[in-house]
Short mmCIF file of C-alpha atoms (C1' of nucleotides) in Angstrom, two decimals:
data_model
loop_
_atom_site.label_atom_id
_atom_site.label_comp_id
_atom_site.label_asym_id
_atom_site.label_seq_id
_atom_site.Cartn_x
_atom_site.Cartn_y
_atom_site.Cartn_z
CA MET A 1 -17.94 -8.18 -11.60
CA LEU A 2 -14.48 -7.62 -10.75
CA LYS A 3 -12.27 -5.17 -12.77
CA ILE A 4 -8.43 -5.37 -12.56
CA TYR A 5 -6.40 -2.32 -13.85
CA ASN A 6 -4.27 -4.32 -16.62
CA THR A 7 -1.02 -2.37 -16.78
CA LEU A 8 -0.70 -4.27 -20.10
CA THR A 9 -3.55 -2.49 -21.69
CA ARG A 10 -3.51 0.67 -19.31
CA ASN A 11 -7.19 0.24 -18.32
CA LYS A 12 -9.57 -1.37 -15.87
CA GLN A 13 -10.85 -4.61 -17.46
CA THR A 14 -13.33 -7.18 -16.18
CA PHE A 15 -11.34 -9.99 -14.83
CA VAL A 16 -12.37 -13.23 -16.66
CA PRO A 17 -10.22 -16.35 -15.60
CA ILE A 18 -8.71 -18.93 -17.98
CA HIS A 19 -10.13 -21.64 -16.07
CA VAL A 20 -13.81 -21.20 -14.76
CA ASN A 21 -13.81 -20.49 -10.78
CA LYS A 22 -10.03 -20.37 -10.79
CA VAL A 23 -7.25 -17.79 -10.48
CA GLN A 24 -3.48 -18.45 -11.20
CA MET A 25 -1.12 -15.58 -9.65
CA TYR A 26 2.09 -15.19 -9.88
CA VAL A 27 4.07 -12.42 -7.94
CA CYS A 28 7.79 -11.76 -8.34
CA GLY A 29 9.32 -11.67 -4.64
CA MET A 30 12.22 -10.95 -2.75
CA THR A 31 16.04 -11.44 -3.70
CA VAL A 32 17.23 -12.51 -0.38
CA TYR A 33 20.29 -10.81 0.36
CA ASP A 34 19.08 -8.27 3.28
CA TYR A 35 16.29 -7.98 5.37
CA CYS A 36 12.92 -6.68 3.79
CA HIS A 37 12.02 -3.18 3.97
CA ILE A 38 8.33 -1.32 3.97
CA GLY A 39 8.51 -1.74 0.13
CA HIS A 40 8.74 -5.33 0.15
CA ALA A 41 6.13 -5.15 3.10
CA ARG A 42 4.05 -3.36 0.60
CA VAL A 43 4.30 -6.01 -2.03
CA MET A 44 3.42 -8.81 0.33
CA VAL A 45 0.35 -7.18 2.01
CA VAL A 46 -0.99 -5.81 -1.29
CA PHE A 47 -0.94 -9.27 -3.05
CA ASP A 48 -2.07 -10.80 0.22
CA MET A 49 -5.04 -8.89 -0.04
CA ILE A 50 -5.62 -9.47 -3.49
CA SER A 51 -5.35 -13.09 -3.08
CA ARG A 52 -7.84 -12.78 -0.04
CA TRP A 53 -10.32 -11.03 -2.33
CA PHE A 54 -10.47 -13.69 -4.69
CA ARG A 55 -10.78 -16.53 -2.08
CA ALA A 56 -13.50 -14.35 -0.77
CA SER A 57 -15.32 -14.32 -3.81
CA ASP A 58 -14.93 -18.07 -4.10
CA TYR A 59 -12.16 -18.64 -6.73
CA GLU A 60 -9.90 -21.15 -6.23
CA VAL A 61 -6.42 -19.35 -5.89
CA THR A 62 -2.84 -20.64 -7.06
CA TYR A 63 -0.79 -17.93 -5.68
CA VAL A 64 3.07 -18.03 -6.37
CA ARG A 65 5.92 -15.94 -5.22
CA ASN A 66 9.22 -16.42 -6.25
CA ILE A 67 12.47 -16.55 -4.31
CA THR A 68 15.52 -15.25 -5.78
CA ASP A 69 18.33 -16.96 -4.12
CA VAL A 70 21.24 -16.81 -6.58
CA ASP A 71 22.09 -13.02 -8.40
CA ASP A 72 25.35 -10.71 -8.01
CA LYS A 73 24.41 -9.08 -4.52
CA ILE A 74 23.83 -12.50 -2.84
CA ILE A 75 27.15 -13.70 -4.18
CA GLN A 76 29.42 -10.68 -3.15
CA ARG A 77 27.22 -10.63 0.13
CA ALA A 78 28.03 -14.16 0.88
CA ASN A 79 31.76 -13.53 -0.12
CA ASP A 80 31.93 -10.78 2.11
CA ASN A 81 30.61 -12.74 4.95
CA LYS A 82 32.88 -15.60 4.02
CA GLU A 83 29.63 -18.03 3.69
CA SER A 84 27.76 -19.72 1.25
CA ILE A 85 25.07 -18.39 -0.58
CA GLY A 86 22.83 -21.06 0.77
CA GLU A 87 23.81 -19.89 4.29
CA LEU A 88 23.20 -16.34 3.64
CA THR A 89 19.80 -16.82 1.73
CA GLN A 90 18.21 -19.36 4.35
CA ARG A 91 18.97 -16.81 6.93
CA PHE A 92 17.34 -13.71 5.07
CA ILE A 93 14.10 -16.29 3.95
CA ASP A 94 13.61 -17.24 7.52
CA ALA A 95 13.42 -13.55 8.28
CA MET A 96 11.29 -12.90 5.47
CA ASP A 97 8.82 -15.32 6.54
CA GLU A 98 8.88 -14.01 10.42
CA ASP A 99 8.36 -10.56 8.95
CA ALA A 100 5.36 -11.86 6.51
CA ALA A 101 3.61 -13.69 9.50
CA GLN A 102 3.73 -10.45 11.59
CA LEU A 103 2.27 -8.69 8.81
CA GLY A 104 -0.69 -11.26 8.52
CA VAL A 105 0.54 -12.66 5.14
CA ILE A 106 -0.90 -15.76 4.16
CA ARG A 107 1.61 -17.97 2.63
CA PRO A 108 1.72 -18.41 -0.93
CA ASN A 109 0.76 -21.59 -2.34
CA LEU A 110 4.13 -22.07 -4.00
CA GLU A 111 7.65 -20.23 -3.20
CA PRO A 112 9.93 -21.60 -5.82
CA ARG A 113 13.68 -20.84 -5.32
CA ALA A 114 15.62 -20.04 -8.31
CA THR A 115 18.49 -22.67 -7.47
CA THR A 116 16.16 -25.31 -7.57
CA HIS A 117 15.00 -24.82 -11.10
CA ILE A 118 18.26 -24.20 -13.03
CA ASP A 119 17.26 -27.22 -15.37
CA ALA A 120 14.06 -25.71 -16.54
CA MET A 121 15.84 -22.52 -16.96
CA ILE A 122 18.50 -24.29 -19.09
CA ALA A 123 15.87 -25.90 -21.10
CA MET A 124 13.92 -22.85 -21.91
CA ILE A 125 17.21 -21.02 -22.87
CA SER A 126 18.31 -24.01 -25.27
CA ARG A 127 14.82 -23.52 -26.99
CA LEU A 128 15.19 -19.76 -26.94
CA ILE A 129 18.64 -20.14 -28.80
CA GLU A 130 16.95 -23.23 -31.10
CA LYS A 131 13.96 -20.64 -31.93
CA GLY A 132 16.52 -17.90 -32.85
CA HIS A 133 15.87 -15.74 -29.82
CA ALA A 134 19.08 -15.95 -28.05
CA TYR A 135 22.64 -16.78 -28.77
CA ALA A 136 26.18 -17.73 -27.28
CA ALA A 137 28.67 -15.28 -27.13
CA ASP A 138 32.02 -16.40 -27.34
CA ASN A 139 32.85 -15.33 -23.40
CA GLY A 140 30.28 -18.28 -22.39
CA ASP A 141 27.66 -15.63 -21.78
CA VAL A 142 24.17 -16.50 -23.44
CA PHE A 143 21.98 -13.41 -24.40
CA TYR A 144 18.32 -12.64 -25.41
CA ALA A 145 18.04 -10.87 -28.90
CA VAL A 146 15.69 -8.57 -27.93
CA ARG A 147 15.15 -7.29 -31.60
CA SER A 148 14.05 -10.92 -32.53
CA PHE A 149 10.80 -10.73 -30.54
CA ASP A 150 8.25 -8.23 -32.13
CA GLY A 151 5.98 -7.49 -29.14
CA TYR A 152 9.18 -5.96 -27.01
CA GLY A 153 8.26 -2.87 -25.36
CA LYS A 154 4.46 -3.66 -25.33
CA LEU A 155 4.34 -4.15 -21.14
CA SER A 156 6.23 -0.86 -20.41
CA GLY A 157 5.37 1.12 -23.43
CA LYS A 158 8.83 1.42 -24.53
CA SER A 159 10.17 1.67 -28.03
CA LEU A 160 13.49 -0.11 -28.86
CA ASP A 161 14.59 2.71 -30.87
CA ASP A 162 14.03 5.08 -27.91
CA LEU A 163 15.80 3.10 -25.36
CA ARG A 164 19.21 4.54 -24.66
CA ALA A 165 21.14 1.43 -23.49
CA GLY A 166 24.42 2.28 -21.73
CA GLU A 167 23.80 5.69 -21.13
CA ARG A 168 24.22 5.32 -17.76
CA VAL A 169 25.87 1.70 -17.68
CA GLU A 170 28.67 0.39 -19.48
CA VAL A 171 27.55 -2.08 -22.43
CA ASP A 172 28.75 -5.45 -22.39
CA SER A 173 30.75 -5.72 -25.52
CA ALA A 174 29.85 -9.65 -25.95
CA LYS A 175 26.33 -8.26 -26.84
CA LYS A 176 25.33 -8.42 -30.69
CA ASP A 177 22.66 -5.25 -29.64
CA PRO A 178 23.43 -3.21 -26.46
CA LEU A 179 19.84 -3.84 -25.31
CA ASP A 180 20.01 -7.54 -25.68
CA PHE A 181 19.92 -9.05 -21.68
CA VAL A 182 21.54 -11.89 -20.35
CA LEU A 183 19.92 -15.12 -20.07
CA TRP A 184 23.18 -17.25 -18.77
CA LYS A 185 25.99 -15.87 -16.94
CA ALA A 186 29.49 -17.76 -17.67
CA VAL A 187 31.37 -18.70 -14.06
CA LYS A 188 33.82 -16.18 -12.59
CA PRO A 189 36.26 -17.02 -9.93
CA ASN A 190 34.49 -17.82 -6.60
CA GLU A 191 31.17 -18.05 -7.85
CA PRO A 192 28.56 -20.77 -7.47
CA ASN A 193 28.12 -22.39 -10.59
CA TRP A 194 25.98 -25.23 -12.81
CA ASP A 195 27.20 -27.20 -15.77
CA SER A 196 25.09 -26.14 -19.07
CA PRO A 197 25.47 -26.63 -22.63
CA TRP A 198 27.31 -23.54 -22.88
CA GLY A 199 29.60 -24.13 -20.04
CA PRO A 200 29.49 -23.57 -16.01
CA GLY A 201 27.69 -20.45 -15.15
CA ARG A 202 24.32 -19.60 -13.58
CA PRO A 203 21.49 -18.08 -14.85
CA GLY A 204 20.66 -14.35 -15.63
CA TRP A 205 17.86 -12.92 -13.49
CA HIS A 206 14.73 -12.26 -15.45
CA ILE A 207 15.03 -16.19 -16.88
CA GLU A 208 13.94 -17.59 -13.34
CA CYS A 209 10.51 -16.18 -13.52
CA SER A 210 9.87 -17.13 -16.95
CA ALA A 211 11.04 -20.88 -15.96
CA MET A 212 9.16 -21.19 -12.80
CA SER A 213 5.81 -19.43 -13.81
CA ALA A 214 5.54 -21.78 -16.58
CA GLN A 215 6.37 -25.14 -14.37
CA HIS A 216 3.69 -24.40 -11.85
CA LEU A 217 1.16 -22.51 -13.57
CA GLY A 218 1.38 -23.12 -17.21
CA GLU A 219 2.57 -21.57 -20.32
CA HIS A 220 -0.42 -19.24 -19.93
CA PHE A 221 -2.00 -17.87 -17.06
CA ASP A 222 -4.27 -15.29 -15.37
CA ILE A 223 -2.13 -12.51 -13.33
CA HIS A 224 1.46 -11.27 -12.98
CA GLY A 225 2.29 -9.13 -10.52
CA GLY A 226 4.92 -7.20 -8.66
CA GLY A 227 6.20 -3.70 -8.10
CA GLN A 228 6.01 -0.74 -10.19
CA ASP A 229 9.91 -1.09 -10.57
CA LEU A 230 9.48 -4.28 -11.97
CA GLN A 231 7.66 -3.39 -14.90
CA PHE A 232 10.76 -2.87 -16.82
CA PRO A 233 13.34 -4.49 -17.92
CA HIS A 234 12.10 -7.53 -15.75
CA HIS A 235 8.78 -7.95 -16.71
CA GLU A 236 9.03 -7.09 -20.15
CA ASN A 237 12.14 -9.24 -20.57
CA GLU A 238 9.74 -12.01 -19.00
CA ILE A 239 7.37 -11.61 -21.64
CA ALA A 240 9.87 -11.68 -24.21
CA GLN A 241 11.51 -14.66 -23.03
CA SER A 242 7.91 -16.63 -22.21
CA GLU A 243 6.22 -15.53 -25.26
CA ALA A 244 8.89 -16.10 -27.55
CA THR A 245 9.60 -19.76 -26.09
CA HIS A 246 5.97 -20.82 -25.71
CA SER A 247 4.53 -19.06 -28.64
CA CYS A 248 1.47 -17.76 -26.66
CA GLN A 249 0.57 -14.90 -24.19
CA MET A 250 1.95 -15.14 -20.99
CA ALA A 251 -0.13 -13.71 -18.27
CA ASN A 252 -3.58 -12.14 -18.98
CA TYR A 253 -3.10 -9.37 -16.50
CA TRP A 254 -0.03 -7.56 -15.30
CA MET A 255 -0.72 -5.94 -11.87
CA HIS A 256 1.99 -3.62 -10.31
CA ASN A 257 1.89 -1.86 -6.71
CA GLY A 258 3.11 1.58 -6.23
CA PHE A 259 6.09 2.69 -4.25
CA VAL A 260 6.55 3.44 -0.92
CA ARG A 261 7.99 7.08 -0.45
CA VAL A 262 10.16 8.67 2.20
CA ASP A 263 9.81 12.44 1.93
CA ASP A 264 8.43 12.35 -1.67
CA GLU A 265 11.16 9.85 -2.99
CA LYS A 266 11.09 6.39 -3.63
CA MET A 267 12.14 3.88 -0.81
CA SER A 268 15.02 2.08 -2.12
CA LYS A 269 17.97 0.36 -1.42
CA SER A 270 20.14 2.17 -3.54
CA LEU A 271 18.96 5.69 -2.09
CA GLY A 272 19.57 3.92 1.25
CA ASN A 273 16.42 5.74 2.79
CA PHE A 274 14.63 2.74 3.77
CA PHE A 275 13.20 1.36 6.69
CA THR A 276 13.27 -2.55 7.50
CA ILE A 277 10.07 -4.26 8.45
CA ARG A 278 11.87 -5.48 11.62
CA THR A 279 12.98 -1.97 12.92
CA VAL A 280 9.42 -0.22 11.97
CA LEU A 281 7.82 -3.17 14.00
CA GLU A 282 9.74 -2.48 17.13
CA THR A 283 8.11 0.80 17.17
CA TYR A 284 4.43 0.18 15.58
CA ASP A 285 2.54 -2.72 15.87
CA ALA A 286 2.20 -5.03 12.95
CA GLU A 287 -1.43 -4.75 12.19
CA VAL A 288 -0.96 -0.69 12.34
CA VAL A 289 1.48 -1.35 9.51
CA ARG A 290 -0.63 -3.52 7.50
CA PHE A 291 -3.28 -0.97 8.06
CA PHE A 292 -1.30 2.00 6.73
CA ILE A 293 -0.48 0.05 3.62
CA LEU A 294 -4.10 -1.02 2.89
CA ARG A 295 -5.19 2.37 3.59
CA ALA A 296 -4.17 3.77 0.17
CA HIS A 297 -5.03 2.13 -3.08
CA TYR A 298 -2.63 -0.05 -4.25
CA ARG A 299 -1.41 1.57 -7.30
CA SER A 300 -1.01 5.01 -5.50
CA PRO A 301 2.49 6.07 -3.95
CA LEU A 302 2.51 5.70 -0.33
CA ASN A 303 4.59 8.27 1.83
CA TYR A 304 5.98 6.55 4.85
CA SER A 305 6.52 8.52 7.98
CA ASP A 306 5.94 8.43 11.62
CA LYS A 307 3.04 10.63 11.68
CA HIS A 308 1.32 8.77 9.12
CA LEU A 309 1.73 5.58 11.14
CA ASP A 310 0.36 7.77 14.06
CA ASP A 311 -2.64 8.24 11.73
CA ALA A 312 -2.99 4.80 11.04
CA LYS A 313 -2.56 3.75 14.46
CA ALA A 314 -5.36 6.36 15.71
CA ALA A 315 -7.69 5.13 13.10
CA LEU A 316 -7.28 1.46 13.73
CA THR A 317 -7.65 2.22 17.39
CA ARG A 318 -11.49 3.43 16.52
CA LEU A 319 -12.23 0.32 15.13
CA TYR A 320 -10.99 -2.03 17.82
CA THR A 321 -12.61 0.30 20.11
CA ALA A 322 -16.12 0.03 18.79
CA LEU A 323 -15.55 -3.81 18.92
CA ARG A 324 -14.59 -3.78 22.75
CA GLY A 325 -16.77 -5.30 24.81
CA ILE A 326 -19.25 -7.33 22.28
CA ASP A 327 -19.65 -10.54 21.12
CA ALA A 328 -18.56 -10.10 17.31
CA ASN A 329 -18.16 -13.20 15.73
CA VAL A 330 -16.82 -13.88 12.36
CA ASN A 331 -19.94 -15.19 10.79
CA ALA A 332 -20.38 -15.79 6.83
CA ILE A 333 -20.88 -12.71 5.27
CA ASP A 334 -24.37 -11.71 3.97
CA TRP A 335 -23.29 -10.05 0.70
CA ASN A 336 -26.81 -8.58 0.61
CA HIS A 337 -26.36 -6.38 3.48
CA PRO A 338 -26.17 -2.92 2.16
CA GLN A 339 -22.79 -2.21 3.59
CA ALA A 340 -21.13 -5.49 2.12
CA VAL A 341 -22.57 -4.61 -1.03
CA ARG A 342 -20.62 -1.19 -0.82
CA PHE A 343 -17.67 -3.17 0.41
CA LYS A 344 -17.89 -5.61 -2.39
CA ALA A 345 -18.30 -3.10 -5.06
CA ALA A 346 -15.03 -1.13 -3.74
CA MET A 347 -13.22 -4.15 -3.67
CA ASP A 348 -14.31 -5.33 -7.15
CA ASP A 349 -13.45 -2.09 -8.56
CA ASP A 350 -9.65 -2.95 -8.77
CA PHE A 351 -9.21 -3.54 -5.11
CA ASN A 352 -10.33 -0.21 -3.80
CA THR A 353 -9.44 -0.68 0.11
CA PRO A 354 -9.65 3.18 1.01
CA GLU A 355 -12.99 2.77 0.03
CA ALA A 356 -13.78 -0.51 1.20
CA MET A 357 -12.30 0.75 4.63
CA ALA A 358 -14.61 3.82 4.79
CA VAL A 359 -17.51 1.14 4.89
CA LEU A 360 -15.51 -0.62 8.21
CA PHE A 361 -15.58 3.00 9.68
CA ASP A 362 -19.63 3.32 8.88
CA LEU A 363 -20.15 0.09 10.28
CA ALA A 364 -18.49 0.91 13.32
CA LYS A 365 -20.55 4.10 13.33
CA ILE A 366 -23.77 2.08 13.53
CA LYS A 367 -22.59 -0.04 16.00
CA THR A 368 -25.43 -2.73 16.09
CA SER A 369 -24.40 -6.28 17.13
CA GLU A 370 -24.90 -7.14 13.39
CA SER A 371 -23.00 -4.06 12.10
CA LEU A 372 -20.15 -5.15 14.41
CA SER A 373 -20.29 -8.65 13.57
CA LEU A 374 -20.14 -7.76 9.76
CA LEU A 375 -17.60 -5.37 10.64
CA LYS A 376 -15.35 -8.07 12.22
CA SER A 377 -16.15 -10.61 9.00
CA LEU A 378 -15.26 -7.86 6.55
CA GLY A 379 -11.88 -7.10 8.28
CA ARG A 380 -10.77 -10.55 8.02
CA VAL A 381 -11.26 -10.15 4.22
CA LEU A 382 -8.60 -7.73 4.61
CA GLY A 383 -6.51 -9.49 7.00
CA LEU A 384 -7.62 -6.65 9.85
CA LEU A 385 -9.38 -6.65 13.15
CA GLN A 386 -9.08 -10.35 14.07
CA ASP A 387 -7.34 -9.63 17.52
CA ASP A 388 -8.92 -9.46 20.46
CA PRO A 389 -9.74 -5.86 21.07
CA GLU A 390 -8.52 -5.54 24.57
CA ALA A 391 -5.50 -7.18 23.52
CA PHE A 392 -4.69 -4.62 20.55
CA LEU A 393 -5.87 -1.65 22.88
CA GLN A 394 -3.58 -2.74 25.53
CA ARG A 395 -0.22 -3.69 23.60
CA LYS A 396 2.46 -1.67 23.87
CA HIS A 397 2.82 0.55 20.86
CA TYR A 398 5.61 2.66 21.53
CA VAL A 399 8.67 2.04 22.86
CA MET A 400 11.12 4.62 24.17
CA ASN A 401 13.28 6.07 21.07
CA LEU A 402 14.40 9.78 21.18
CA GLU A 403 16.82 9.84 18.61
CA PRO A 404 17.04 12.40 16.31
CA GLY A 405 14.40 12.04 13.20
CA HIS A 406 12.85 8.86 14.49
CA TYR A 407 9.97 10.59 15.92
CA ASP A 408 8.21 13.97 14.80
CA LEU A 409 7.35 15.58 18.08
CA LYS A 410 5.58 18.82 16.31
CA GLY A 411 3.61 16.27 13.85
CA GLY A 412 3.03 13.48 15.88
CA ASN A 413 -0.62 13.81 18.12
CA LEU A 414 1.17 11.13 20.75
CA ASP A 415 4.08 11.94 22.96
CA PHE A 416 6.67 9.27 23.83
CA ASN A 417 6.13 7.80 27.47
CA VAL A 418 9.51 6.90 29.16
CA ASN A 419 7.22 4.76 31.75
CA ALA A 420 5.25 3.28 28.78
CA GLY A 421 7.04 -0.16 29.95
CA LEU A 422 4.83 -0.31 33.03
CA SER A 423 3.73 -3.89 33.67
CA ASP A 424 -0.07 -5.12 33.76
CA GLU A 425 0.61 -6.05 37.52
CA LYS A 426 1.75 -2.30 38.29
CA ILE A 427 -1.23 -1.05 36.31
CA ASN A 428 -4.07 -3.08 37.91
CA THR A 429 -2.42 -2.57 41.36
CA MET A 430 -2.77 1.20 40.55
CA ILE A 431 -6.12 0.77 39.51
CA ASN A 432 -7.24 -0.78 42.49
CA SER A 433 -5.80 1.90 44.82
CA ARG A 434 -7.69 4.44 42.66
CA THR A 435 -10.75 2.52 42.69
CA GLU A 436 -10.35 2.42 46.76
CA ALA A 437 -9.76 6.06 46.79
CA LYS A 438 -12.92 6.64 44.80
CA LYS A 439 -15.06 4.59 47.11
CA ALA A 440 -13.70 6.91 49.73
CA LYS A 441 -14.70 10.10 47.55
CA ASN A 442 -10.83 10.85 47.81
CA TYR A 443 -11.01 12.57 44.42
CA GLU A 444 -7.60 14.29 44.46
CA GLU A 445 -6.06 10.94 45.20
CA ALA A 446 -7.96 9.26 42.52
CA ASP A 447 -6.88 11.86 40.25
CA ARG A 448 -3.59 11.50 40.91
CA VAL A 449 -3.55 7.94 40.29
CA ARG A 450 -5.06 8.68 36.87
CA GLN A 451 -2.52 11.52 35.90
CA GLU A 452 0.35 9.49 37.17
CA LEU A 453 -0.74 6.43 34.92
CA ALA A 454 -1.54 9.07 31.82
CA ASP A 455 2.05 10.44 31.96
CA ALA A 456 2.93 6.53 31.94
CA GLY A 457 0.97 6.35 28.40
CA ILE A 458 -2.01 4.55 30.26
CA VAL A 459 -5.50 5.73 29.73
CA LEU A 460 -8.32 4.75 32.24
CA GLU A 461 -11.66 4.68 31.21
CA ASP A 462 -14.63 4.06 34.05
CA THR A 463 -17.09 1.85 32.70
CA PRO A 464 -20.43 0.39 34.64
CA GLN A 465 -18.31 -2.75 34.88
CA GLY A 466 -15.71 -1.03 36.51
CA THR A 467 -12.27 0.16 35.08
CA THR A 468 -10.72 -0.42 32.06
CA TRP A 469 -7.22 0.85 30.73
CA ARG A 470 -5.48 0.97 27.36
CA ARG A 471 -2.13 2.47 25.94
CA ALA A 472 -2.29 5.89 24.42
"C1'" G B 1 16.10 13.35 -24.77
"C1'" G B 2 11.77 9.07 -24.91
"C1'" C B 3 7.72 7.19 -22.21
"C1'" G B 4 4.15 7.35 -18.17
"C1'" C B 5 1.58 8.87 -13.46
"C1'" G B 6 0.13 12.31 -10.14
"C1'" A B 7 -1.85 17.50 -8.21
"C1'" U B 8 -8.57 17.00 -3.36
"C1'" A B 9 -9.37 20.58 2.77
"C1'" G B 10 -4.65 21.48 8.81
"C1'" C B 11 -2.94 15.90 7.72
"C1'" A B 12 -4.09 11.33 5.02
"C1'" A B 13 -7.20 9.67 1.13
"C1'" A B 14 -11.58 7.71 -2.18
"C1'" G B 15 -16.11 7.92 -5.21
"C1'" C B 16 -18.85 11.00 -8.14
"C1'" G B 17 -21.19 15.55 -14.38
"C1'" G B 18 -26.13 18.10 -9.87
"C1'" U B 19 -27.59 14.80 -3.55
"C1'" U B 20 -22.76 13.64 4.14
"C1'" A B 21 -17.10 10.01 1.36
"C1'" U B 22 -14.09 7.92 5.20
"C1'" G B 23 -10.05 8.63 9.25
"C1'" C B 24 -7.00 11.67 12.15
"C1'" C B 25 -6.65 16.81 14.01
"C1'" G B 26 -9.69 21.44 15.67
"C1'" U B 27 -14.03 23.80 18.06
"C1'" G B 28 -18.92 23.76 20.52
"C1'" G B 29 -22.24 20.56 23.14
"C1'" C B 30 -24.09 15.87 25.56
"C1'" C B 31 -22.64 12.28 28.95
"C1'" U B 32 -18.82 11.86 33.32
"C1'" G B 33 -17.10 13.16 40.72
"C1'" C B 34 -13.20 14.57 36.78
"C1'" A B 35 -11.68 12.11 32.80
"C1'" A B 36 -11.68 8.33 28.38
"C1'" A B 37 -14.85 6.18 24.92
"C1'" G B 38 -18.94 7.35 22.30
"C1'" C B 39 -22.92 10.50 20.53
"C1'" C B 40 -24.25 15.18 18.38
"C1'" A B 41 -22.97 19.55 15.88
"C1'" U B 42 -19.27 22.34 13.29
"C1'" U B 43 -14.59 24.90 10.67
"C1'" U B 44 -11.00 23.45 6.40
"C1'" A B 45 -11.60 21.08 -0.29
"C1'" G B 46 -10.69 20.04 -5.36
"C1'" G B 47 -2.94 23.41 -8.93
"C1'" C B 48 -3.69 27.77 -12.63
"C1'" C B 49 -5.94 29.25 -17.36
"C1'" G B 50 -9.51 27.99 -21.15
"C1'" G B 51 -13.54 24.93 -23.28
"C1'" U B 52 -18.10 21.50 -23.44
"C1'" U B 53 -22.58 21.64 -20.21
"C1'" C B 54 -28.63 23.90 -17.66
"C1'" G B 55 -24.70 22.49 -14.31
"C1'" A B 56 -17.89 20.09 -13.53
"C1'" C B 57 -13.68 18.16 -8.54
"C1'" U B 58 -15.61 14.98 -11.83
"C1'" C B 59 -15.08 15.36 -19.20
"C1'" C B 60 -11.83 18.23 -23.05
"C1'" G B 61 -7.18 21.03 -24.28
"C1'" G B 62 -3.22 24.18 -22.30
"C1'" C B 63 -0.15 25.56 -18.53
"C1'" U B 64 2.73 25.04 -13.76
"C1'" C B 65 4.50 21.94 -10.17
"C1'" G B 66 5.64 17.09 -7.86
"C1'" C B 67 6.89 11.79 -8.83
"C1'" G B 68 8.68 7.42 -11.43
"C1'" C B 69 10.82 4.15 -15.45
"C1'" C B 70 14.60 4.46 -19.43
"C1'" U B 71 20.42 1.04 -14.73
"C1'" C B 72 20.15 -3.65 -10.06
"C1'" C B 73 15.70 -2.52 -7.28
"C1'" A B 74 9.26 -4.43 -4.21
#
RNA sequence: GGCGCGAUAGCAAAGCGGUUAUGCCGUGGCCUGCAAAGCCAUUUAGGCCGGUUCGACUCCGGCUCGCGCCUCCA
């Protein structure tokens, strides 16, 4: 029995799908005007893990993750760059796809874009006006009348009377109530626009998710997810739009992943304390980053630092080391195996990946061919451990980067190596010379070679089958 | 001001009213020409104050501290 923490009820609830054995899931994706950062990586990886677990549990999953390809920041950035918003957004969609692929994120079933759903949004806004939930202002903007919807605030636990609209932002005078939010923005100079009954303009942010989720999943669907920061106002507004339009509940379960933090502060664009995925991947293996993300529960805050990634790398290395040199095939999982039972119980408990990972380490310790095969199979459920162990262990995890603040030499357990870029050929040549020295009992020379390689970040391991190596 | 979340060993991070979480790091040992890996052993817990209970890290209350949302943000 799968239980999910539902933000709407603030409780863990047994998951009951609307349609037997099917899951419809809508997740708010990215606004594509820049490279994705680690916070975005967390959303992608977390909901990828969730969709994988549903599939492993024999659900037929329809996973929709939208792309916001028109908004203020996109328009501004495109104007700054003197290019069209289409050129700008396509470039960053491509970058996002690359980042996601590296992180082992399976593509969602559908990735609808706002700009190709303008008609559906206009239709929805029209219905909201007809039903008395929205109004067109004199300036051509259309607003949602927040107080026309009884349930406003039910997701975020806010009360309209307690919200302090305009305390930090100037209130738009065209609004009847300061808390009303925009559904349609009248065109301004140098902005892309579409025709509408209210004149040329473009959609507000929230309406795209209401329109696209209804079009692709229906008016009532199972799960709606996204980052915690979208809970209010974005998701609250989506509910107001969708439920007022359709007169039925929008989503049964609302899921929100926790923030990535830096020095105990939220990682965000506005604070400027973010690390892009591609920057991090210059230093750390993508699977290490995925492992790092899944090592914490998805609702908990996740502190980002090089030290934590080093720790994740060491832990993942242990699992790959266990898988080394054996035929661990990915087989159909025997869900009656005691460790598989534990794993399933953990995942069924609101996707408790830290507990599920503890099972992985226990399997690595048991170290029978059966347990290692199960380790690899369960790893696949999490999108981990599918690489060839030697390939993982010999990959260049580190590159030279001694810029201040980039690497904590005191906290890290691994030092940077200037010569980490030794070629495989060079390494093998040195290993061969050491082997010769060993044969001649010239241990002094053998140890000299070992030390030289160690200084370059290469660890040698003598086994009955010969000498193998890995990168520290 | 309103609303919400959290506080676990050196670091990270879970479950659980009584029985080893797990990983990294540290220490001792086995193994090894020396190592590495692995294995065995081992040191470090549950913010503070009360309450409930035979028994609380786990439930309840208060306090302190940290964080988040109330504005675009994953």
